[in-house]
Amino acid sequence: MAEQMNEYFALASRPAGTPALEHFTVKKEELNMPEDGQLLVKTLYVSVDPYMRGRMKDAKSYSAPYAIGEPITGGSIGRVLHSRADGFKEGDIVAGGWGWQRYGIIDSKACRRIDPELAPITTALGVLGMTGLTAYFGTLRIGNPQPGETLVVSGAGGAVGMIVGQIGKIKGARVIGISGSDEKNRYLKEELGFDEVINYKTDQPLAEALERACPDGIDVYFDNVGGDITDAVIPLLNRNARIPLCGQISLYNQEKPELGPRILPMLLTRTVLLKGFLVGDYAAEQEEGLRELGQWVREGRLKYRENIIDGFDNIPEAFIGLFSGENLGKQLVRVAEDEEN
Ligand SMILES: NC(=O)c1ccc[n+]([C@@H]2O[C@H](COP(=O)([O-])OP(=O)(O)OC[C@H]3O[C@@H](n4cnc5c(N)ncnc54)[C@H](OP(=O)(O)O)[C@@H]3O)[C@@H](O)[C@H]2O)c1
């Protein structure tokens, strides 16, 4: 094999506040060969995700913090260059968690094979991967929108949010999306059929904009964002409303938690269900979720959008852009051209 070296991104230091390029560094190492049960994979695409910000803190959470100087792991797709695992062969496309590296050496049990005939391979990191499953299980298992109910989703122009809104429409709900850009909102309304859209940066006061958009109150609030947006949504919740608590991106860069209005009395008196969830909680039902999402995509009922930036060197920039809303849909980075295609 011509290439003998691997390159990967590591944390140079832990960000305080919003991450910047200086917090990331490229490391080189000799490329090893896989051992029994492993694959050597050439990375084609990597995912950048808001949850990675949590792993940049030295704090106990549901997944371990990234170690300084070690590869930043996360969702990736690549082509198998060498297999020492049963059931995988050279040339296969796989998705796994080796992250921001040019090559991955991975345990075959920790990856899944992708069939490029079924859908573009990038969808395995988006609508037909972790992102789609997050929207699917959060909306259906917790939000459970009913025909005629009102569903509000924050972070609506992002990867998870735009799928949530479309699932809400499939289930017959009236869907209101909140995002930070008119361009995103135009797409949500004109292309995806959202009923109303709100720009949280310009439609102020937000509470009044929400009241206008939700004359019958809110039955499901899919929360991707938290902070001021959630504070404005809570007073409009109807009796027995449900909140799938998916993410709190507006708070991820805070060093100290900020106190908002005390919302628990409102949740109490309206008998609201607030449930935090992690997509991994639904691992046993993953196949079912992917099957239904895939069917909706094939039927044209579920559209997806990917924001693809080119170049390994641009991975940190793509990640940082999540916090200023650069992406419409799923943010990915193309690390290498797939020479087989
Ligand atoms: N629970 C789980 O298992 C799970 C799994 C996946 C993702 N998540 C969470 O789901 C949320 C969405 O993830 P995603 O992958 O779909 O990311 P994304 O929405 O594609 O990207 C992040 C978006 O968040 C918005 N945003 C950033 N900072 C904000 C702020 N301060 N206030 C309001 N909006 C802000 C930006 O859009 P604007 O232009 O609208 O500002 C940005 O485009 C995140 O909170 C993530 O942590 C949870």
Coordinates of C-alpha atoms and ligand atoms in Angstrom, one line a residue:
M1 CA 0.0 0.0 0.0
A2 CA 1.4 3.4 -1.0
E3 CA 0.3 5.3 2.0
Q4 CA 2.0 4.3 5.2
M5 CA 1.0 7.2 7.5
N6 CA -2.3 8.1 9.2
E7 CA -3.3 11.6 10.1
Y8 CA -5.9 12.4 12.7
F9 CA -7.4 15.4 14.6
A10 CA -6.9 15.6 18.3
L11 CA -7.7 18.2 20.9
A12 CA -4.7 20.5 21.4
S13 CA -6.4 21.9 24.5
R14 CA -9.9 21.9 26.0
P15 CA -12.1 24.8 24.8
A16 CA -13.5 27.2 27.3
G17 CA -16.6 28.7 25.7
T18 CA -17.0 28.4 21.9
P19 CA -14.4 26.1 20.3
A20 CA -11.8 27.7 18.0
L21 CA -9.3 26.3 15.5
E22 CA -6.5 26.6 18.0
H23 CA -8.1 23.9 20.1
F24 CA -7.5 21.3 17.5
T25 CA -4.3 19.8 16.1
V26 CA -3.3 17.3 13.4
K27 CA -1.2 14.3 14.5
K28 CA 0.6 11.8 12.3
E29 CA 1.2 8.2 13.2
E30 CA 2.4 5.1 11.4
L31 CA -0.5 3.2 9.9
N32 CA -0.7 -0.3 11.4
M33 CA -2.3 -3.3 9.8
P34 CA -5.5 -4.7 11.3
E35 CA -5.4 -7.6 13.7
D36 CA -7.8 -10.5 13.7
G37 CA -11.4 -9.3 13.7
Q38 CA -10.4 -5.8 12.5
L39 CA -10.7 -3.8 9.3
L40 CA -8.4 -1.1 7.8
V41 CA -10.7 1.5 6.4
K42 CA -10.0 4.6 4.3
T43 CA -12.2 7.4 5.5
L44 CA -14.5 9.0 2.9
Y45 CA -16.8 11.1 5.1
V46 CA -16.9 12.2 8.7
S47 CA -19.7 13.6 10.7
V48 CA -19.4 16.6 13.0
D49 CA -22.0 16.6 15.8
P50 CA -23.0 18.9 18.6
Y51 CA -22.6 16.2 21.2
M52 CA -18.9 16.1 20.5
R53 CA -18.7 19.5 22.3
G54 CA -19.6 17.7 25.6
R55 CA -16.8 15.2 25.1
M56 CA -14.3 18.1 24.8
K57 CA -15.0 18.9 28.5
D58 CA -13.2 17.1 31.2
A59 CA -16.5 16.2 32.9
K60 CA -18.3 12.9 33.6
S61 CA -21.1 12.2 31.1
Y62 CA -22.7 9.4 29.3
S63 CA -19.6 9.0 27.1
A64 CA -15.9 9.5 28.1
P65 CA -14.2 12.9 27.5
Y66 CA -11.7 13.0 24.5
A67 CA -8.2 12.7 25.8
I68 CA -5.8 15.5 24.7
G69 CA -3.7 14.3 21.8
E70 CA -5.9 11.3 21.1
P71 CA -8.1 10.9 17.9
I72 CA -11.4 12.6 18.1
T73 CA -13.8 9.7 17.5
G74 CA -17.3 10.0 16.0
G75 CA -19.3 8.9 13.1
S76 CA -17.4 8.1 9.9
I77 CA -17.9 6.3 6.6
G78 CA -15.1 4.6 4.7
R79 CA -14.0 1.9 2.2
V80 CA -12.4 -1.3 3.5
L81 CA -8.8 -1.5 2.3
H82 CA -8.0 -4.7 4.2
S83 CA -10.2 -7.1 6.1
R84 CA -9.2 -9.6 8.8
A85 CA -12.8 -10.1 9.8
D86 CA -15.4 -12.6 8.7
G87 CA -18.2 -11.2 6.6
F88 CA -16.2 -8.1 5.4
K89 CA -14.1 -7.8 2.3
E90 CA -11.9 -5.3 0.6
G91 CA -14.0 -2.7 -1.2
D92 CA -16.9 -2.8 1.3
I93 CA -18.4 0.5 2.5
V94 CA -18.7 0.6 6.3
A95 CA -19.9 3.2 8.9
G96 CA -18.3 3.2 12.3
G97 CA -17.0 5.5 15.0
W98 CA -13.3 6.0 14.2
G99 CA -13.9 9.7 13.7
W100 CA -11.7 12.5 12.5
Q101 CA -8.9 10.3 10.9
R102 CA -7.8 9.6 7.4
Y103 CA -7.8 5.9 8.1
G104 CA -9.4 3.8 10.7
I105 CA -8.5 0.5 12.2
I106 CA -11.7 -0.8 13.6
D107 CA -13.3 -3.8 15.2
S108 CA -15.7 -5.2 12.7
K109 CA -18.3 -5.7 15.4
A110 CA -18.3 -1.9 16.0
C111 CA -19.3 -1.0 12.4
R112 CA -22.1 -1.8 9.9
R113 CA -21.9 -2.4 6.2
I114 CA -23.6 0.1 4.0
D115 CA -25.2 -0.9 0.7
P116 CA -24.5 1.9 -1.8
E117 CA -27.2 0.5 -4.0
L118 CA -29.9 1.4 -1.5
A119 CA -29.1 5.0 -0.9
P120 CA -26.2 7.5 -1.1
I121 CA -23.6 6.4 1.4
T122 CA -23.7 9.7 3.2
T123 CA -27.2 9.0 4.4
A124 CA -25.7 6.5 6.9
L125 CA -24.4 9.4 8.9
G126 CA -27.6 11.4 8.6
V127 CA -31.2 10.5 7.8
L128 CA -30.5 6.8 7.7
G129 CA -28.1 6.9 10.6
M130 CA -27.8 8.3 14.1
T131 CA -29.4 11.6 13.2
G132 CA -32.5 10.0 11.6
L133 CA -32.9 7.6 14.5
T134 CA -32.7 10.4 17.0
A135 CA -35.5 12.2 15.3
Y136 CA -37.5 9.0 14.8
F137 CA -37.4 7.6 18.4
G138 CA -37.6 11.0 20.1
T139 CA -40.6 12.0 18.1
L140 CA -42.5 8.7 18.0
R141 CA -41.7 7.1 21.4
I142 CA -41.8 10.3 23.5
G143 CA -43.5 13.1 21.5
N144 CA -46.1 10.7 20.0
P145 CA -47.8 13.5 17.9
Q146 CA -51.4 12.9 17.0
P147 CA -53.4 14.2 14.0
G148 CA -54.3 17.8 14.5
E149 CA -51.9 18.4 17.4
T150 CA -49.3 21.1 17.3
L151 CA -45.7 20.1 17.3
V152 CA -42.9 22.7 17.8
V153 CA -39.3 21.8 17.0
S154 CA -36.3 24.0 17.9
G155 CA -33.1 23.6 15.8
A156 CA -35.5 23.0 13.0
G157 CA -33.1 23.7 10.1
G158 CA -30.5 21.3 11.5
A159 CA -30.0 17.6 10.9
V160 CA -32.3 16.2 13.6
G161 CA -34.8 19.1 13.6
M162 CA -35.8 18.9 9.9
I163 CA -36.5 15.2 10.2
V164 CA -38.6 15.7 13.4
G165 CA -40.8 18.2 11.6
Q166 CA -41.4 15.9 8.6
I167 CA -42.2 12.9 10.9
G168 CA -44.7 15.2 12.6
K169 CA -46.3 16.0 9.3
I170 CA -46.4 12.3 8.4
K171 CA -48.3 11.7 11.6
G172 CA -50.8 14.5 10.8
A173 CA -49.6 17.2 13.3
R174 CA -49.4 20.9 12.6
V175 CA -45.7 21.6 12.6
I176 CA -43.9 24.8 13.6
G177 CA -40.1 25.1 13.2
I178 CA -37.8 27.5 15.0
S179 CA -34.4 28.2 13.4
G180 CA -32.0 31.1 13.2
S181 CA -32.2 31.9 9.5
D182 CA -34.7 33.0 7.0
E183 CA -33.0 30.8 4.3
K184 CA -33.5 27.7 6.5
N185 CA -37.0 28.7 7.3
R186 CA -37.9 29.2 3.6
Y187 CA -36.6 25.7 2.9
L188 CA -38.6 24.2 5.8
K189 CA -41.8 25.8 4.7
E190 CA -41.5 25.6 0.9
E191 CA -39.7 22.3 0.5
L192 CA -40.6 20.3 3.6
G193 CA -44.2 21.6 4.2
F194 CA -43.7 23.0 7.7
D195 CA -46.9 24.9 8.6
E196 CA -45.2 27.9 10.2
V197 CA -41.6 28.9 10.8
I198 CA -40.1 31.3 13.3
N199 CA -36.6 33.0 13.2
Y200 CA -35.6 33.2 16.8
K201 CA -33.1 35.9 16.0
T202 CA -35.4 38.3 14.3
D203 CA -39.0 37.3 15.3
Q204 CA -38.9 39.0 18.7
P205 CA -40.3 38.9 21.2
L206 CA -40.2 35.2 20.6
A207 CA -43.0 34.4 23.1
E208 CA -45.4 36.6 21.0
A209 CA -44.2 35.1 17.7
L210 CA -44.9 31.6 19.1
E211 CA -48.3 32.6 20.4
R212 CA -49.2 33.8 16.9
A213 CA -47.9 30.6 15.3
C214 CA -49.6 28.3 17.9
P215 CA -53.1 29.6 18.5
D216 CA -54.2 26.2 19.9
G217 CA -51.1 25.9 22.2
I218 CA -48.4 23.3 21.9
D219 CA -48.8 19.5 22.4
V220 CA -45.3 18.3 21.5
Y221 CA -42.1 20.3 21.9
F222 CA -39.0 18.6 20.5
D223 CA -36.2 20.4 22.2
N224 CA -32.8 20.5 20.4
V225 CA -31.7 23.8 21.8
G226 CA -32.8 24.8 25.3
G227 CA -32.1 28.2 26.8
D228 CA -34.3 31.2 25.9
I229 CA -36.1 29.4 23.1
T230 CA -37.3 26.7 25.5
D231 CA -38.2 29.3 28.1
A232 CA -40.5 30.9 25.5
V233 CA -42.1 27.6 24.5
I234 CA -43.0 26.2 28.0
P235 CA -45.8 28.7 28.9
L236 CA -47.7 27.7 25.7
L237 CA -47.7 24.0 26.5
N238 CA -51.1 22.3 26.6
R239 CA -52.3 19.9 29.2
N240 CA -50.6 16.5 28.8
A241 CA -48.0 17.9 26.4
R242 CA -44.8 15.9 25.8
I243 CA -41.3 17.2 25.6
P244 CA -38.7 14.9 24.0
L245 CA -35.5 16.5 25.5
C246 CA -33.0 15.8 22.7
G247 CA -30.3 18.5 23.0
Q248 CA -29.4 21.8 24.6
I249 CA -27.0 23.2 22.0
S250 CA -27.5 26.8 23.2
L251 CA -25.9 25.8 26.5
Y252 CA -23.0 23.6 25.4
N253 CA -20.4 26.4 25.3
Q254 CA -21.3 27.8 28.7
E255 CA -18.8 27.3 31.4
K256 CA -21.3 27.9 34.2
P257 CA -24.9 26.9 34.0
E258 CA -27.2 29.9 33.6
L259 CA -30.5 29.9 35.4
G260 CA -33.7 30.4 33.5
P261 CA -37.3 30.8 34.6
R262 CA -38.4 28.0 37.0
I263 CA -40.5 25.9 34.6
L264 CA -41.4 22.9 36.8
P265 CA -44.6 24.4 38.2
M266 CA -45.9 24.9 34.7
L267 CA -45.0 21.3 33.8
L268 CA -46.7 20.1 37.0
T269 CA -50.0 21.9 36.5
R270 CA -50.3 21.0 32.9
T271 CA -49.2 17.4 33.6
V272 CA -46.5 17.6 31.0
L273 CA -44.1 14.7 30.2
L274 CA -40.5 15.8 30.0
K275 CA -38.2 13.0 29.0
G276 CA -34.5 13.2 28.2
F277 CA -33.3 10.5 25.9
L278 CA -30.2 9.2 24.1
V279 CA -30.5 7.6 20.7
G280 CA -28.4 4.7 22.0
D281 CA -31.2 3.8 24.4
Y282 CA -33.1 2.5 21.4
A283 CA -30.3 0.4 19.9
A284 CA -32.4 -2.8 20.1
E285 CA -35.0 -1.1 17.8
Q286 CA -32.5 0.4 15.4
E287 CA -33.3 -1.9 12.5
E288 CA -37.0 -1.1 12.7
G289 CA -36.3 2.6 12.8
L290 CA -34.0 2.4 9.8
R291 CA -36.5 0.3 7.8
E292 CA -39.3 2.9 8.3
L293 CA -37.1 5.9 7.7
G294 CA -35.7 4.2 4.5
Q295 CA -39.2 3.5 3.3
W296 CA -40.3 7.2 3.9
V297 CA -37.2 8.4 2.0
R298 CA -37.9 6.0 -0.9
E299 CA -41.6 7.1 -1.0
G300 CA -40.5 10.8 -1.1
R301 CA -42.3 11.5 2.1
L302 CA -39.1 12.2 4.0
K303 CA -36.6 14.6 2.4
Y304 CA -33.1 15.2 3.7
R305 CA -30.4 17.8 3.2
E306 CA -26.7 17.5 3.6
N307 CA -24.2 20.3 4.0
I308 CA -20.9 18.8 2.7
I309 CA -17.6 20.6 3.2
D310 CA -14.5 19.3 1.4
G311 CA -11.2 18.4 2.9
F312 CA -9.8 16.7 6.0
D313 CA -8.2 20.0 7.1
N314 CA -11.6 21.6 7.3
I315 CA -13.1 19.2 9.8
P316 CA -12.7 21.5 12.9
E317 CA -14.1 24.5 11.0
A318 CA -17.2 22.4 10.0
F319 CA -17.6 21.4 13.7
I320 CA -17.3 25.0 14.9
G321 CA -19.8 26.2 12.4
L322 CA -22.5 24.1 14.1
F323 CA -22.5 26.7 16.9
S324 CA -23.2 29.6 14.6
G325 CA -25.7 27.8 12.5
E326 CA -23.7 27.5 9.2
N327 CA -25.4 24.2 8.3
L328 CA -28.7 23.6 6.6
G329 CA -29.3 19.9 7.4
K330 CA -26.7 17.4 8.3
Q331 CA -23.1 18.7 8.4
L332 CA -20.5 16.3 6.9
V333 CA -17.0 16.6 5.7
R334 CA -15.7 14.7 2.6
V335 CA -12.2 13.5 3.5
A336 CA -11.4 11.6 0.3
E337 CA -12.9 11.0 -3.1
D338 CA -14.1 7.4 -3.5
E339 CA -11.9 6.1 -6.2
E340 CA -14.2 3.1 -6.9
N341 CA -16.9 5.4 -8.2
Ligands
LIG1 N1 -30.2 12.8 22.5 C1 -29.5 12.3 21.5 O1 -29.3 11.0 21.5 C2 -29.0 13.2 20.4 C3 -28.5 12.6 19.2 C4 -28.2 13.6 18.2 C5 -28.2 14.9 18.4 N2 -28.7 15.4 19.6 C6 -28.8 16.8 19.9 O2 -29.8 17.3 19.0 C7 -29.5 18.7 18.7 C8 -29.4 18.9 17.2 O3 -28.3 18.1 16.7 P1 -28.0 18.1 15.1 O4 -27.0 17.0 14.9 O5 -29.3 18.0 14.4 O6 -27.3 19.5 14.9 P2 -27.8 20.6 13.9 O7 -29.1 21.0 14.4 O8 -27.6 20.1 12.5 O9 -26.7 21.8 14.1 C9 -26.8 22.6 15.1 C10 -27.8 23.8 14.9 O10 -28.1 24.3 16.2 C11 -28.4 25.7 16.0 N3 -27.8 26.4 17.1 C12 -26.5 26.5 17.4 N4 -26.3 27.3 18.5 C13 -27.5 27.8 18.9 C14 -28.0 28.6 19.9 N5 -27.2 29.2 20.8 N6 -29.4 28.8 20.0 C15 -30.2 28.3 19.1 N7 -29.8 27.5 18.1 C16 -28.5 27.2 18.0 C17 -27.9 26.1 14.7 O11 -29.0 26.5 13.8 P3 -29.7 27.9 13.8 O12 -29.3 28.5 12.5 O13 -31.1 27.6 13.9 O14 -29.1 28.7 15.0 C18 -27.1 24.9 14.2 O15 -27.2 24.8 12.8 C19 -28.2 19.0 19.4 O16 -28.5 19.7 20.6 C20 -27.6 17.7 19.7 O17 -26.7 17.7 20.8 C21 -29.1 14.5 20.6

